[in-house]
XYZ file of C-alpha atoms in Angstrom:
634
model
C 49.400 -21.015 -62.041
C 49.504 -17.149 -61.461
C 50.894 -16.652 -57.827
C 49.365 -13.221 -57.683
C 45.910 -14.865 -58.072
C 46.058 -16.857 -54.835
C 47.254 -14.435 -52.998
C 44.708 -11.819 -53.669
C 42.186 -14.737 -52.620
C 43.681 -14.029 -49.028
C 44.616 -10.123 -49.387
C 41.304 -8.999 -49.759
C 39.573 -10.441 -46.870
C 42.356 -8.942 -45.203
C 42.164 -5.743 -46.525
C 38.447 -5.543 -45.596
C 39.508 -6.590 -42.085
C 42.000 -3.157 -42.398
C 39.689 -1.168 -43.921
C 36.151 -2.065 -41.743
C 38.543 -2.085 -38.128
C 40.010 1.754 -39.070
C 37.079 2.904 -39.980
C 34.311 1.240 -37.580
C 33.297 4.830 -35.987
C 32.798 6.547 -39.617
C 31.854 3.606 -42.393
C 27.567 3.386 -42.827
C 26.262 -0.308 -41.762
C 24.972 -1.325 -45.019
C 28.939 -0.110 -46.514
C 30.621 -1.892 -44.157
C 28.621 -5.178 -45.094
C 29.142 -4.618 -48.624
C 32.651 -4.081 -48.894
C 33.132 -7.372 -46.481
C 30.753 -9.427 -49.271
C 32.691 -7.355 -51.982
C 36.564 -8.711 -50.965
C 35.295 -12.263 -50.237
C 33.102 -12.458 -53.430
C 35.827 -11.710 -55.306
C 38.656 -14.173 -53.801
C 35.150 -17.021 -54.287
C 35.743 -15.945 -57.728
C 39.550 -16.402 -58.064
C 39.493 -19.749 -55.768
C 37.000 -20.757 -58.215
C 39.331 -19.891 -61.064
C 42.658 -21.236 -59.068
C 40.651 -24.712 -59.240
C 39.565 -24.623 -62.734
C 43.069 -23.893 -63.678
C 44.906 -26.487 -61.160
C 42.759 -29.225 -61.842
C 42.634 -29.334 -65.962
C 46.250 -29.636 -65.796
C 47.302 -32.711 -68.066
C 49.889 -33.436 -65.253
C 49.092 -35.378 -62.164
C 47.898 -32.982 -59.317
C 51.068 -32.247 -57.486
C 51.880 -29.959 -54.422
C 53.141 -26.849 -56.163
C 54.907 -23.893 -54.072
C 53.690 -20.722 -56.431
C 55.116 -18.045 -54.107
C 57.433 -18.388 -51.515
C 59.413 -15.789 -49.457
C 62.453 -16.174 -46.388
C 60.830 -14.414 -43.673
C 63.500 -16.153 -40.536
C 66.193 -18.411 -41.358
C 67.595 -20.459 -38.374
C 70.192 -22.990 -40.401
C 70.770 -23.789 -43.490
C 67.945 -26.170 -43.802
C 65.990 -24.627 -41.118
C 64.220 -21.715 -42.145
C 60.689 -20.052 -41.917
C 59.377 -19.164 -44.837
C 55.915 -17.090 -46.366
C 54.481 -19.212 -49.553
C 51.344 -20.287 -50.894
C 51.255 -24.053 -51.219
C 48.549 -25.698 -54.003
C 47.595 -29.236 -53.881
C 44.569 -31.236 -54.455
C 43.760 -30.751 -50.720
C 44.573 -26.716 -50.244
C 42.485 -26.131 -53.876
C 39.620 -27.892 -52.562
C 39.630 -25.971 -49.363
C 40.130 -22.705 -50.666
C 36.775 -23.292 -53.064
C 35.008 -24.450 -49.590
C 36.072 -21.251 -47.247
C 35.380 -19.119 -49.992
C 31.854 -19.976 -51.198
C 30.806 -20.483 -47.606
C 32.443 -17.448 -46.258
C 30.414 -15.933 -49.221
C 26.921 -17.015 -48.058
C 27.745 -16.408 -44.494
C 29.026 -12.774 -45.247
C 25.821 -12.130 -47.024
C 23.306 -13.940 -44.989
C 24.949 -11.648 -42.060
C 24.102 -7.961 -43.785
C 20.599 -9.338 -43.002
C 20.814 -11.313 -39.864
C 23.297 -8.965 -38.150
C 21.348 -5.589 -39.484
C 20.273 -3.026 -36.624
C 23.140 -4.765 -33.974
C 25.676 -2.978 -32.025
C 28.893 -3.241 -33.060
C 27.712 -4.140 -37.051
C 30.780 -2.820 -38.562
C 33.301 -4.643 -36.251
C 31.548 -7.597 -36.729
C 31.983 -7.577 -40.398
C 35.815 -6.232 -39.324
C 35.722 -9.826 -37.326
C 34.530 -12.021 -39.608
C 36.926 -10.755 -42.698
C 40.186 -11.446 -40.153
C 38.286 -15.162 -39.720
C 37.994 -16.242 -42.946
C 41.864 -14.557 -43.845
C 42.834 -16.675 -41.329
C 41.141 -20.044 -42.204
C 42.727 -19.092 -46.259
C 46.004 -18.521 -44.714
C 46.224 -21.604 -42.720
C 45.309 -24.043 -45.684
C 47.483 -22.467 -48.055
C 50.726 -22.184 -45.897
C 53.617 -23.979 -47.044
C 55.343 -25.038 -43.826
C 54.091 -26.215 -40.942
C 55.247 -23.102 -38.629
C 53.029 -20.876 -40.847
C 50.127 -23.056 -40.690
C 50.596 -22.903 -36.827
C 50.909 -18.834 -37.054
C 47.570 -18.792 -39.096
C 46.492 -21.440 -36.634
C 46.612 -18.966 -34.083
C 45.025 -16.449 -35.733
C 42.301 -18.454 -36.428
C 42.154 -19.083 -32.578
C 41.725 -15.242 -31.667
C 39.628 -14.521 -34.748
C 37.398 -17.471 -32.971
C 37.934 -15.559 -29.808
C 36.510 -12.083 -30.984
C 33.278 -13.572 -32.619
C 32.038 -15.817 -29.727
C 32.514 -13.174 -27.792
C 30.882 -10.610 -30.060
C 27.962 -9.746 -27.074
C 30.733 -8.847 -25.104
C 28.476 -7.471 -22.512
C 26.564 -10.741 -22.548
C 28.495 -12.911 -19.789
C 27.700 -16.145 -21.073
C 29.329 -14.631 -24.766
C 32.071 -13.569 -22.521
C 32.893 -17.001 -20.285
C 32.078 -18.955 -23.853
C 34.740 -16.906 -25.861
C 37.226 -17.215 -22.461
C 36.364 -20.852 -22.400
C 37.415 -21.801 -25.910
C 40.456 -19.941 -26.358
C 41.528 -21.353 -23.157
C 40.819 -25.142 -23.673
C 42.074 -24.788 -27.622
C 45.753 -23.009 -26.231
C 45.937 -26.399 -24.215
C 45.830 -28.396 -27.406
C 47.970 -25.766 -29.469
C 50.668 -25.998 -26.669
C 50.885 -29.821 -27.590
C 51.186 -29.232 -31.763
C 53.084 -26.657 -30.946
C 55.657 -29.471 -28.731
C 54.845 -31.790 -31.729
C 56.606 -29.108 -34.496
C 59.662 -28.533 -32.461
C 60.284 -31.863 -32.186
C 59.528 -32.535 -35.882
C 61.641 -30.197 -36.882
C 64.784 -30.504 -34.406
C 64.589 -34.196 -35.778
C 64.172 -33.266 -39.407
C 65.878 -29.782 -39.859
C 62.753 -28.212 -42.199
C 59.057 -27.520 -41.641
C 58.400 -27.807 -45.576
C 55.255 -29.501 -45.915
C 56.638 -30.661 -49.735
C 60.163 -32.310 -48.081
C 58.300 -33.272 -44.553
C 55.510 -35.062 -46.746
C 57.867 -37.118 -49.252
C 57.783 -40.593 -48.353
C 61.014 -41.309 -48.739
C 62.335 -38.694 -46.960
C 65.829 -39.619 -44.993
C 64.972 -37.584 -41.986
C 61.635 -38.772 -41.028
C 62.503 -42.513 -41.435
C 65.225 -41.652 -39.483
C 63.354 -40.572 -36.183
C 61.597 -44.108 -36.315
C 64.539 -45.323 -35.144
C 64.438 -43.046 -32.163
C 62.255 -44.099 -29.255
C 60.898 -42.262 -26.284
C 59.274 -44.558 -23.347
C 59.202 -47.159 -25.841
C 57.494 -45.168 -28.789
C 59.150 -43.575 -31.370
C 59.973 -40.271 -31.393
C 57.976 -39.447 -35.097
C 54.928 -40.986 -33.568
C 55.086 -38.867 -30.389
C 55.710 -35.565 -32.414
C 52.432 -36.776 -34.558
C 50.422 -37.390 -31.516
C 51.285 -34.144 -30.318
C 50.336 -32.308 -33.430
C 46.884 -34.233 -33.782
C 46.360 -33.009 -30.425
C 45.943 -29.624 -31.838
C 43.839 -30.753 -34.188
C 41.641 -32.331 -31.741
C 40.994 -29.281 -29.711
C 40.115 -27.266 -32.861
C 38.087 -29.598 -33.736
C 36.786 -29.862 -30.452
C 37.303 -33.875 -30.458
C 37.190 -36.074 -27.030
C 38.330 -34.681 -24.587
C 39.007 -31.466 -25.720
C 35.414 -30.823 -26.927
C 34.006 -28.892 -24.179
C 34.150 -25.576 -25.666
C 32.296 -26.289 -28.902
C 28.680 -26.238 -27.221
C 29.186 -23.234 -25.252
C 30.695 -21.038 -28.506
C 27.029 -21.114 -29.685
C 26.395 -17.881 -27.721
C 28.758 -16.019 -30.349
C 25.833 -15.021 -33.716
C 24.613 -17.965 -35.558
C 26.436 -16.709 -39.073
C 29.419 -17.469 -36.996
C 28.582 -20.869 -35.725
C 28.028 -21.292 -39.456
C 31.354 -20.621 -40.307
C 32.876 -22.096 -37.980
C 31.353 -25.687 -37.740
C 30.728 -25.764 -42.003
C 34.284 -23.992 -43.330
C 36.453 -22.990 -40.740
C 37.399 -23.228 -37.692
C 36.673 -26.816 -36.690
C 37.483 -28.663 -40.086
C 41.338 -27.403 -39.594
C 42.214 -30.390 -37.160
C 41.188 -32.838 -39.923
C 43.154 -30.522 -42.585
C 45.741 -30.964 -40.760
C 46.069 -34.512 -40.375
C 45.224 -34.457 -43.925
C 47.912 -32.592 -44.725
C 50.748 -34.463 -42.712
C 48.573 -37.971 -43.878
C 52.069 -39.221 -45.683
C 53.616 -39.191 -42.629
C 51.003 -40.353 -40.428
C 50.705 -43.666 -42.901
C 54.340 -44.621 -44.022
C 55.947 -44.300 -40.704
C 54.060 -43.619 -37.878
C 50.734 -45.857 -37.994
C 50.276 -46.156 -34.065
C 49.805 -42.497 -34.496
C 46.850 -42.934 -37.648
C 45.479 -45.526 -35.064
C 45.099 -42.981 -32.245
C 43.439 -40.786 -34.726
C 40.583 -43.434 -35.792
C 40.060 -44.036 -32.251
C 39.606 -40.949 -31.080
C 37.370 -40.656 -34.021
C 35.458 -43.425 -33.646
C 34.429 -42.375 -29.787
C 33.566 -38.596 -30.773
C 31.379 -39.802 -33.479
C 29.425 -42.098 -31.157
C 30.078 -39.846 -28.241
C 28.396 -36.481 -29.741
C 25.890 -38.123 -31.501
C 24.251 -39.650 -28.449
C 24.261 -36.458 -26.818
C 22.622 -34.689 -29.685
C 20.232 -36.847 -28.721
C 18.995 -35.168 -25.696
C 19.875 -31.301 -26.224
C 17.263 -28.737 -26.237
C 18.778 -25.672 -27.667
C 18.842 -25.960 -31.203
C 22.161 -24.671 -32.235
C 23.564 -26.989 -29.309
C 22.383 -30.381 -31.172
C 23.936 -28.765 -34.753
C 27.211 -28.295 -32.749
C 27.117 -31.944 -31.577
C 26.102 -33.126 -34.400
C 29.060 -31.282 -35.646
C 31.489 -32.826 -33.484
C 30.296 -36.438 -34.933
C 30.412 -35.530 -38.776
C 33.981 -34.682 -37.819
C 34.871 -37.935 -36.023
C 33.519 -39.604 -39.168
C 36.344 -37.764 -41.202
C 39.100 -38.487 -38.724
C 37.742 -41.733 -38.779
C 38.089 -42.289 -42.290
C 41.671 -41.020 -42.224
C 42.182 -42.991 -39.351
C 41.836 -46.304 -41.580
C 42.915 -45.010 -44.737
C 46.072 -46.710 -46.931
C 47.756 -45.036 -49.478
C 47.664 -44.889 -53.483
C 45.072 -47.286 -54.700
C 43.980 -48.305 -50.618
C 43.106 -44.413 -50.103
C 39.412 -44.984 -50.190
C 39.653 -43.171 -46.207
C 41.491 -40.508 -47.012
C 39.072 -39.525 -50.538
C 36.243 -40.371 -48.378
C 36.949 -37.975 -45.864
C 37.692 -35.032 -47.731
C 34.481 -35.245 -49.679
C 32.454 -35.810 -46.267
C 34.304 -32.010 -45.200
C 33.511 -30.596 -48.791
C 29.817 -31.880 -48.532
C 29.214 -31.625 -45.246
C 30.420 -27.923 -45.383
C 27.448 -26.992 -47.884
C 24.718 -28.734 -45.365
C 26.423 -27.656 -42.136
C 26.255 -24.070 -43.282
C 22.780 -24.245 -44.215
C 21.467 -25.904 -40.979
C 23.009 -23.015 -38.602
C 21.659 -20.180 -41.240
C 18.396 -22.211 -41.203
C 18.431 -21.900 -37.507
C 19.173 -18.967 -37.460
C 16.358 -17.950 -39.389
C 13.834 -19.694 -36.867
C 15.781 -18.195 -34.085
C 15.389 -13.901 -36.057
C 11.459 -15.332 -36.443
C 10.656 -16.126 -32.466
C 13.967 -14.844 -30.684
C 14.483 -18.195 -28.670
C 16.691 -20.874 -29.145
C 14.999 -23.518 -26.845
C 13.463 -26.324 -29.755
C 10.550 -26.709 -26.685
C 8.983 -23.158 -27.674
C 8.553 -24.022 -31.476
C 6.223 -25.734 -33.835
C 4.549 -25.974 -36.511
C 6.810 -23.128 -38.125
C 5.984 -24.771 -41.493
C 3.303 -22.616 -42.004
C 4.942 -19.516 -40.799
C 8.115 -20.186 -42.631
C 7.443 -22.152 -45.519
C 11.012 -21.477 -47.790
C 13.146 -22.114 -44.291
C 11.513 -24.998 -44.071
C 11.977 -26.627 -47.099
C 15.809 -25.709 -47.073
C 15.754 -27.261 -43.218
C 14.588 -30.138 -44.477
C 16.917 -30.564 -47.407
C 19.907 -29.768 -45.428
C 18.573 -32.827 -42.782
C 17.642 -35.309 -45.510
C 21.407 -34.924 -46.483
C 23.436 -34.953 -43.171
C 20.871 -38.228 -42.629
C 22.640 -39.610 -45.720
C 19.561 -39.851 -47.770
C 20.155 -40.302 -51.403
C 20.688 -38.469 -53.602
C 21.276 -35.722 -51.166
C 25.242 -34.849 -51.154
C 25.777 -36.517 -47.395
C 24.935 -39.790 -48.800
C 27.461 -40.557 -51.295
C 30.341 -38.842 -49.053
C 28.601 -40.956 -46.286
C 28.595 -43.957 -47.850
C 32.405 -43.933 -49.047
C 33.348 -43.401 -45.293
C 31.613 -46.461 -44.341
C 32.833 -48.695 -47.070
C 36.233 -47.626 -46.367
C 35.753 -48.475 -42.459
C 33.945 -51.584 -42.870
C 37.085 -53.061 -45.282
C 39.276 -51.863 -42.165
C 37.737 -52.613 -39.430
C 34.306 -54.219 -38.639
C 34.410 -52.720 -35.244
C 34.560 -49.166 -36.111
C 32.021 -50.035 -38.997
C 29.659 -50.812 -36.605
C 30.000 -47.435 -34.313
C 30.127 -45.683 -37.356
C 26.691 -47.142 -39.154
C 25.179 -46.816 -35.650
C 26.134 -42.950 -35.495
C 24.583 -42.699 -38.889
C 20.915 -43.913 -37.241
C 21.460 -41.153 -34.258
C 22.128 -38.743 -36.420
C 18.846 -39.397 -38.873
C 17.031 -39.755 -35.552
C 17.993 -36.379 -33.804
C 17.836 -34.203 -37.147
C 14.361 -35.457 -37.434
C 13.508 -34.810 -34.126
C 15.278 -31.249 -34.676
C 13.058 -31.267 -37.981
C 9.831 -32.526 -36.718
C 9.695 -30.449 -33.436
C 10.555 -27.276 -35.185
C 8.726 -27.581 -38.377
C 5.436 -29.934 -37.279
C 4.460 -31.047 -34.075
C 1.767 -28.995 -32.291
C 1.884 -24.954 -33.031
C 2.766 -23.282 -29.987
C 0.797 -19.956 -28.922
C 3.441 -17.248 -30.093
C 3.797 -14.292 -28.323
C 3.891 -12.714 -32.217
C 3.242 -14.305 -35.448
C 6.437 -16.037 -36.985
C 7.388 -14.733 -39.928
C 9.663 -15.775 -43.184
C 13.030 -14.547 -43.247
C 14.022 -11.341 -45.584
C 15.022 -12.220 -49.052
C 18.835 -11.369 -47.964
C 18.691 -14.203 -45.593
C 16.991 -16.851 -48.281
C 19.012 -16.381 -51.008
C 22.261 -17.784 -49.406
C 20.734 -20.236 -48.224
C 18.858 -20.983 -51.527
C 22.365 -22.023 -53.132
C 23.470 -23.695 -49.933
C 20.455 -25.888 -50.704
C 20.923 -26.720 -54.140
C 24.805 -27.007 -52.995
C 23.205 -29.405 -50.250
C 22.380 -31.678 -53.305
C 24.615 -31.156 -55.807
C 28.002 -31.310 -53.892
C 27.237 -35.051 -53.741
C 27.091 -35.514 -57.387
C 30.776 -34.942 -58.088
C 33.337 -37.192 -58.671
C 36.231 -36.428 -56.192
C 37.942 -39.278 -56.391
C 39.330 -37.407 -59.760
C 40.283 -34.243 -58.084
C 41.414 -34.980 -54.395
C 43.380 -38.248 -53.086
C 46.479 -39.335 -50.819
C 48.678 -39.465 -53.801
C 47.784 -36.914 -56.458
C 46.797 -39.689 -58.709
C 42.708 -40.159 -59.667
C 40.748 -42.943 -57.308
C 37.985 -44.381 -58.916
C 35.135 -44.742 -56.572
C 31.161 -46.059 -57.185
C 28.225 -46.980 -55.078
C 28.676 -50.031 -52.590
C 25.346 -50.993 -52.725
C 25.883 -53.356 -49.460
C 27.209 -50.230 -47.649
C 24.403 -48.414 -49.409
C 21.617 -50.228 -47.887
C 22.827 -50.570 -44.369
C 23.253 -47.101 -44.643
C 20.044 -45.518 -46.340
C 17.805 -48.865 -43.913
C 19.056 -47.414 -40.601
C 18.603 -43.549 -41.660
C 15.123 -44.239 -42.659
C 14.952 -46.305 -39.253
C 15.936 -43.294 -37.450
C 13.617 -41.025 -39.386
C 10.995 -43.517 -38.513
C 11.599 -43.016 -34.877
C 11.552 -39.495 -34.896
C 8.505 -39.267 -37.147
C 6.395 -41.405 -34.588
C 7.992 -39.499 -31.281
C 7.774 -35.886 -32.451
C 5.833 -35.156 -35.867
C 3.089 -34.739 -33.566
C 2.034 -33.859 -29.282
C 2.721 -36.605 -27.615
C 3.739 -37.382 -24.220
C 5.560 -40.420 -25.107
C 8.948 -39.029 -25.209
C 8.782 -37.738 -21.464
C 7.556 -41.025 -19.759
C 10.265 -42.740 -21.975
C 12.970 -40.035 -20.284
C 11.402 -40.019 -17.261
C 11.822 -43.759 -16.938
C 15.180 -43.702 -17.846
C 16.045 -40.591 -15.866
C 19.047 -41.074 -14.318
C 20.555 -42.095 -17.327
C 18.847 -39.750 -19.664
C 20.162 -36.840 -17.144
C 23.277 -38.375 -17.754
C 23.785 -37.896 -21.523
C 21.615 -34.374 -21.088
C 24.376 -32.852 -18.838
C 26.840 -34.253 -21.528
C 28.321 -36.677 -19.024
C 29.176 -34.534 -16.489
C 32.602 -33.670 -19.054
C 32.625 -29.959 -18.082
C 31.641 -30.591 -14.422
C 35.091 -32.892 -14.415
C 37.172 -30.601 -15.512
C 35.795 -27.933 -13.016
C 36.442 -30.244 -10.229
C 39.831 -31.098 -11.453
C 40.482 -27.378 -12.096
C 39.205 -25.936 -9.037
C 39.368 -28.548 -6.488
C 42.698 -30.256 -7.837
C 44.595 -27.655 -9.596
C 43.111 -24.451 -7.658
C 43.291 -25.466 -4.516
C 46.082 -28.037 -4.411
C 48.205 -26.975 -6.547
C 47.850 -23.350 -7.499
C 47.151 -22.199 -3.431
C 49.855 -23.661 -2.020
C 52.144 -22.435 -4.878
C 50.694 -18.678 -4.517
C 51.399 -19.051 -0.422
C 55.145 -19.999 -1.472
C 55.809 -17.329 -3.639
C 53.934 -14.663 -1.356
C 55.345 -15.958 1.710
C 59.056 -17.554 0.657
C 59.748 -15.512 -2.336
C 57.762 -12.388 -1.964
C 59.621 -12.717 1.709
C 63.279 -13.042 0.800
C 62.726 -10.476 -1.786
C 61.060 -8.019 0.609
C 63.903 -9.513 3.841
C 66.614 -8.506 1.104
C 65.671 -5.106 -0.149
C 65.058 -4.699 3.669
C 67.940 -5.467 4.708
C 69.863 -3.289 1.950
C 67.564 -0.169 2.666
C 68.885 -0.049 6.464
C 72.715 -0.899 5.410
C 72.145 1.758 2.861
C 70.787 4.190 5.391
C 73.905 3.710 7.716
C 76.192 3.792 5.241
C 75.130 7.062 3.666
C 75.906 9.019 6.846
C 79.615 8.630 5.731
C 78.959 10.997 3.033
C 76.789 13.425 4.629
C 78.634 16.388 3.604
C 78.619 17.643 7.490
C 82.420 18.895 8.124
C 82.043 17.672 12.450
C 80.909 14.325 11.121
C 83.906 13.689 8.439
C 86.190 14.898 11.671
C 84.800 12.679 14.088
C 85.437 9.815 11.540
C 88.886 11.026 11.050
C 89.889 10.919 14.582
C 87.839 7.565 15.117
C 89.870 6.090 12.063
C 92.903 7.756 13.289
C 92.501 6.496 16.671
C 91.188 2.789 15.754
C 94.848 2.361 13.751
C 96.917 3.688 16.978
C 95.526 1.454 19.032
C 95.955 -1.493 16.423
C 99.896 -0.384 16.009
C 100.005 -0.281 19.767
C 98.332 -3.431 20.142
C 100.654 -5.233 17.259
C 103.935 -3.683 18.871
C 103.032 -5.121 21.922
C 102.892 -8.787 20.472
């Protein structure tokens, strides 16, 4: 495997990152675009070629270390190195960020054409996807959490891209904010992990039968192991970047950022890195710390079920496709969540082909909204309709891209779908059931997406809708046809727990649950939405205090304002502020006081007056005849 290959996969996006940020004030629009498409067509191309190579290896797919460089050395165990790390997992994810990155880039030169700023957003969005290629192919964990990071202010620059926009402003404030929370805890989580084991090698912290790791089962902390507290505190990284319960809140509100960004960040980026990461440290997580793997499913289980529900009742249509995100990835932690090892890995396959498939659909729902959103300049699903006409190629891709995250077959969310759901319901019936009644939310509010957009009654446009340029189409053309094709291959060959090939099939059972309550859900939004009706208001209004309810996302965000302002703000942070203006502000200020007027007395002793160095001369003189007076006395 040629090392120099992989890393020109995350050079160049780099170097167009270098080259667009110098030269923002100077470089032509269209250029600027085009060298940006250039650098991360070409690392599609070698990620492409880095998996062709990997995976026709005669040898099992093992993690191979193909560059690796000392950059700080701490012990002689503990060190920080710079390497590129292949495995079944990293190869697969470098092929994803790539080819999505790809159609995002391009899409963009259209999309973004004419804004302010074009050239820094293309400066942006090369950093992003370095970041994302940097963070899946690190070979420790304290790189992954540098490129972690950067992936964080990457995040942080593109929601706030309308930087004179407030909303863009408080959104981009809002995430960064709410994700450092989370990072503090991995952050917690690798010091721990690594005081305890002496390494942050993924390849020695991985190994099952590493002495180190079993070792810190034996350690307990308020009852619980130390290993499964370090795990629980790196998961809660990965929860906030992938903005799972309770750490969600910033996901809705990054939709003010541009829609090629929500794009790459709900289909290839940013918010699959939590379940990468868990993905990656999976050995761990299953051989010696499964309390930890059972806080993952759970949390999975209840984002799934939580976002969908709310999706449900959202008006702004990038806000249900960011939901909706948020429950496609509960149904991957989920999966991991249950998953064995070896041969019992079904959970683990499962959910890496849901994040390869779902990536392809994902991508093409935000680019698909996107295009409705260039045609009538609103994102509020109540001013559309009947955009079919108006938009016939948009909506044809819309509707592929919902027939698959519904899990239709043989569209590429079904079979990924499907394997998620057998693997829960030989695990645990419970979480089977959450999970197969997510599946009929999510047909239902795609289809009500779908229908409302797409059908329903045509609205009086202030100007005609019209198709989308060809340099918006085309992307999403091959997202489409990647939309049903994705599905089709075999990954139990390519990517599993062990490096060794899983066979998987169709569980028909599974299968018809599935496929029954997605066409149930369809059904439902067919007969509310495909056309006027007022049906669906005198349903919410008679359910109003509950529908209000799951529309203001159960009052989530208002909590953590009251607990921030009220609690924190006001208890907390006020009284604090008082004590270090009043106590600490006042010693400081009694002390520098008090030295200024000691100072100003004691500088008259070097005046340089002659009377005054007399007059303290005969004081001092007289002051020790009195004293030798006084002791001959005595």
């Amino acid at each position: 495997m040629s090392s120099t290959l992989t890393i020109l996969i995350l050079l160049l996006p780099f170097a167009a990152f270098v080259f667009n940020g110098l030269l923002s004030a100077k470089l032509p629009h269209r250029v600027a675009g085009w060298i940006a498409v250039g650098a991360i067509g070409i690392s599609t191309i070698l990620a492409w070629k880095t998996a062709a190579a990997y995976f026709s290896q005669s040898t099992p797919y093992t993690k191979q270390l193909v560059f690796s460089a000392t950059w700080l050395r701490f012990t002689d165990t503990l060190q920080v190195d710079m390497g590129i790390l292949l495995d079944p997992i990293s190869v697969m994810m470098l092929v994803v960020i790539t080819t999505v990155s790809l159609m995002v880039f391009a899409y963009s030169t259209s999309y973004m054409l004419g804004e302010k700023g074009y050239v820094r957003y293309f400066a942006f969005l090369s950093l992003f996807s370095f970041s994302m290629l940097g963070l899946v192919a690190a070979g420790n964990l304290f790189q992954l959490y540098m490129f972690w990071e950067l992936v964080g202010v990457s995040s942080y620059l593109l929601i706030g891209y309308y930087y004179d926009k407030p909303e863009a402003v408080a959104a981009a404030k809002k995430a960064f904010i709410v994700t450092r929370f989370a990072d503090f805890g991995f952050l917690v989580g690798i010091l721990v992990l690594s005081y305890y084991t002496g390494t942050f090698d993924f390849i020695t912290l991985t190994n099952p039968e590493n002495p180190a790791i079993t070792s810190m089962t034996g350690i307990s902390f308020m009852g619980i192991s130390v290993l499964t507290w370090a795990l629980v505190l790196i998961f809660m990284g990965g929860a906030g970047k992938s903005a799972m319960f309770p750490l969600h809140i910033w996901l809705p509100d990054a939709m003010e950022g541009p829609t090629p960004v929500s794009a790459l960040i709900h289909a290839a980026t940013m918010v699959v890195a939590g379940v990468f990461l868990v993905a990656r440290m999976f050995p761990v997580f299953v051989f010696h710390a499964p309390a930890a793997l059972a806080v993952v499913a759970f949390i999975g289980a209840f984002t799934l079920l939580f976002a969908a529900v709310i999706a449900c009742t959202q008006t702004d249509i990038k806000r249900i496709l960011a939901f909706s995100t948020m429950s496609q990835i509960g149904y991957m932690m989920l999966a991991l969540g249950v998953s064995g090892y070896a041969s019992d890995s079904l959970g683990f396959t499962a959910s890496m082909f849901h994040l390869f498939t779902h990536a392809f659909f994902k991508a093409l729902l935000f680019l698909g909204a996107g295009s409705v959103i260039h045609a009538l300049n609103t994102n509020d699903i109540r001013g559309m309709g009947g955009l079919r006409k108006h938009q016939p190629i948009t909506h044809v891709l819309f509707l592929i891209a919902c027939l698959a995250i519904a899990g239709i077959p043989p569209f590429a969310g079904f079979l990924s779908k499907d394997e998620i759901l057998a693997a829960t319901l030989a695990t645990n019936t419970f979480y089977f059931g959450i999970a197969t009644l997510a599946a009929a939310l999510t047909a239902f509010y795609m289809f009500r997406l779908y229908f409302t957009v797409f059908w329903n009654s045509e609205r009086n446009y202030e100007h005609s809708p019209h198709e989308s340029p060809a340099g918006m189409l085309v992307p999403m053309g091959i997202l489409g046809v990647g939309s049903i094709a994705a599905g089709l291959i075999p990954f139990g060959r390519f990517v599993t727990s062990d490096g060794q090939p899983l066979k998987t099939h169709l569980h028909m059972p599974v299968a018809i649950i599935s496929v029954t309550v997605a066409l149930v859900g369809i059904g439902v939004a067919w007969f509310f939405y495909k056309k006027q009706s007022d049906v669906p208001q005198k349903i919410t209004a008679s359910i109003g205090g509950l529908y209000q309810t799951v529309y203001r996302k159960f009052y989530i965000d208002e909590l953590y304002l009251f607990i921030t302002k009220r609690i924190i703000f006001n208890l907390i942070a006020k009284p604090l502020a008082w004590f270090d203006r009043q106590v600490i502000d006042g010693f400081m200020n009694f002390t520098a006081s008090a030295t200024n007027r000691i100072s100003a007395e004691l500088k008259e002793f070097q005046s340089g007056q002659l009377q005054k160095y007399a007059y303290i001369f005969l004081a001092g003189v007289l002051i020790l005849v009195v004293a030798l007076l006084y002791t001959g006395l005595n």
